C-alpha positions as a printed NumPy array, in Angstrom:
array([[ -0.036,   0.214,  -0.304],
       [  1.323,   3.183,  -0.819],
       [  1.126,   6.862,   1.209],
       [ -0.904,   8.383,  -1.055],
       [ -3.988,   5.081,  -1.039],
       [ -3.202,   5.516,   2.696],
       [ -4.153,   8.932,   2.94 ],
       [ -7.533,   8.524,   1.006],
       [ -8.666,   5.559,   3.261],
       [-11.619,   6.19 ,   6.071],
       [-12.684,   3.148,   8.563],
       [-16.156,   2.286,   7.67 ],
       [-16.62 ,   0.011,  10.701],
       [-20.455,   0.128,  12.282],
       [-21.194,   3.063,  14.234],
       [-18.199,   5.072,  13.166],
       [-18.982,   8.929,  12.646],
       [-15.517,   9.979,  11.435],
       [-12.929,   7.248,  10.63 ],
       [ -9.945,   9.303,   9.256],
       [ -7.334,   9.012,   9.255],
       [ -6.673,   5.101,  10.111],
       [ -3.514,   4.972,  12.201],
       [ -0.576,   3.093,  10.503],
       [  1.882,   0.478,  12.156],
       [  4.307,  -1.422,   9.756],
       [  6.355,  -3.94 ,   9.786],
       [  8.041,  -4.213,   6.201],
       [  8.172,  -0.99 ,   3.72 ],
       [ 10.055,  -0.882,   0.662],
       [ 10.793,   1.433,  -2.026],
       [ 10.081,   1.193,  -5.407],
       [ 11.264,   3.499,  -7.932],
       [  8.114,   5.422,  -9.937],
       [  9.009,   7.911, -13.294],
       [  8.859,  11.424, -11.516],
       [  5.975,  13.759, -12.853],
       [  5.72 ,  16.948, -11.563],
       [  2.326,  17.941, -12.952],
       [  0.489,  14.719, -10.924],
       [  2.381,  15.951,  -7.567],
       [  1.047,  19.879,  -7.999],
       [ -2.191,  18.335,  -9.093],
       [ -3.121,  15.542,  -6.329],
       [ -1.719,  18.092,  -3.536],
       [ -5.229,  20.153,  -3.496],
       [ -6.55 ,  15.938,  -2.845],
       [ -4.513,  15.248,   0.034],
       [ -4.912,  15.833,   3.812],
       [ -1.392,  17.454,   3.944],
       [ -0.866,  16.79 ,   8.024],
       [ -2.062,  13.336,   7.898],
       [  1.036,  12.515,   5.108],
       [  3.276,  14.629,   6.757],
       [  2.299,  12.725,  10.189],
       [  1.99 ,   9.472,   8.757],
       [  5.524,  10.253,   6.903],
       [  7.509,  11.078,   9.901],
       [  6.021,   8.095,  11.756],
       [  7.505,   6.168,   8.875],
       [ 10.992,   7.533,   9.256],
       [ 10.617,   9.613,   5.696],
       [  9.611,  12.779,   6.143],
       [ 12.128,  14.298,   6.833],
       [ 12.74 ,  17.791,   3.894],
       [  9.028,  17.391,   3.939],
       [  7.451,  21.06 ,   4.881],
       [  4.513,  21.348,   7.541],
       [  2.122,  23.448,   5.786],
       [  0.921,  23.173,   2.082],
       [  1.346,  26.532,   0.784],
       [ -1.712,  29.038,   0.021],
       [ -1.669,  27.991,  -3.689],
       [ -1.292,  24.664,  -2.61 ],
       [  1.306,  23.67 ,  -5.395],
       [  5.279,  23.907,  -5.141],
       [  8.079,  25.327,  -7.654],
       [ 10.661,  23.777,  -6.182],
       [ 11.681,  20.471,  -7.721],
       [ 13.19 ,  19.08 ,  -4.958],
       [ 10.079,  19.518,  -2.573],
       [  8.385,  17.88 ,  -5.723],
       [ 10.436,  14.932,  -5.481],
       [ 10.423,  14.223,  -1.761],
       [  6.568,  14.467,  -2.135],
       [  7.001,  12.192,  -4.845],
       [  9.37 ,   9.446,  -3.173],
       [  6.5  ,   9.949,   0.375],
       [  3.046,   9.718,  -1.804],
       [  4.47 ,   6.857,  -4.407],
       [  8.036,   4.974,  -3.892],
       [  7.123,   3.809,  -0.115],
       [  5.21 ,   1.169,  -0.318],
       [  4.097,  -0.532,   2.792],
       [  4.485,  -4.697,   2.606],
       [  3.359,  -5.36 ,   6.15 ],
       [  1.355,  -4.007,   8.777],
       [ -1.892,  -2.844,  10.091],
       [ -4.178,  -0.127,   9.628],
       [ -6.476,   1.21 ,  13.244],
       [ -9.947,   2.769,  12.949],
       [ -8.985,   5.817,  15.124],
       [-12.782,   5.867,  17.127],
       [-13.08 ,   1.93 ,  17.651],
       [ -9.609,   0.56 ,  18.028],
       [ -9.965,  -2.167,  15.262],
       [ -7.112,  -3.201,  13.615],
       [ -6.902,  -4.214,   9.939],
       [ -3.601,  -6.137,   8.583],
       [ -2.307,  -4.971,   5.718],
       [ -3.717,  -5.908,   2.419],
       [ -0.707,  -6.056,  -0.048],
       [  0.117,  -9.986,   1.075],
       [ -3.07 , -11.069,   1.977],
       [ -3.782, -13.843,  -0.614],
       [ -7.745, -13.43 ,  -0.866],
       [ -7.202,  -9.613,  -1.482],
       [ -4.397, -10.502,  -4.272],
       [ -7.095, -12.912,  -5.773],
       [ -9.345, -10.053,  -5.459],
       [ -6.823,  -7.291,  -6.71 ],
       [ -6.42 ,  -9.836,  -9.946],
       [ -9.786, -10.426, -10.937],
       [-10.567,  -6.747, -10.315],
       [ -7.551,  -6.113, -13.047],
       [ -8.939,  -8.358, -15.293],
       [-12.207,  -6.953, -14.545],
       [-10.908,  -3.531, -15.638],
       [ -8.915,  -4.507, -18.729],
       [-12.121,  -6.023, -20.075],
       [-14.475,  -3.182, -19.505],
       [-11.673,  -1.199, -21.628],
       [-11.648,  -3.52 , -24.212],
       [-14.967,  -3.192, -24.663],
       [-14.829,   0.704, -24.311],
       [-11.944,   0.3  , -27.02 ],
       [-14.463,  -2.123, -29.406],
       [-17.109,   0.5  , -29.108],
       [-15.061,   3.819, -30.206],
       [-13.928,   1.228, -33.717]])
């Protein structure tokens, strides 16, 4: 799971009013290089809960160099800062750990290595490919 995904997740436990942000504890983290796209990062900044991202990155030990606050324009011009944000959002991947609902304390295992989730993920990918293929055939 990437920190971009974590930043948008919320708990849907029964009776939970505000299930955001989920507390993240990780036991295995990996870094995978992804091509840098500054436009994508700047577009995503408006959709993120910045303080949660900084807090989670610091908790994982990868938040060094992240600004504490977003500028009012919600965009950064400095390419070094954008690269750091890119690294934290897209290149850091949580392989094992758990998420915890902030209200109920219910814990959810990280689904990255859960075999049932992997099967569901494969099915979803094949479904998306099938839908996309139908769309392409419709355009012809």
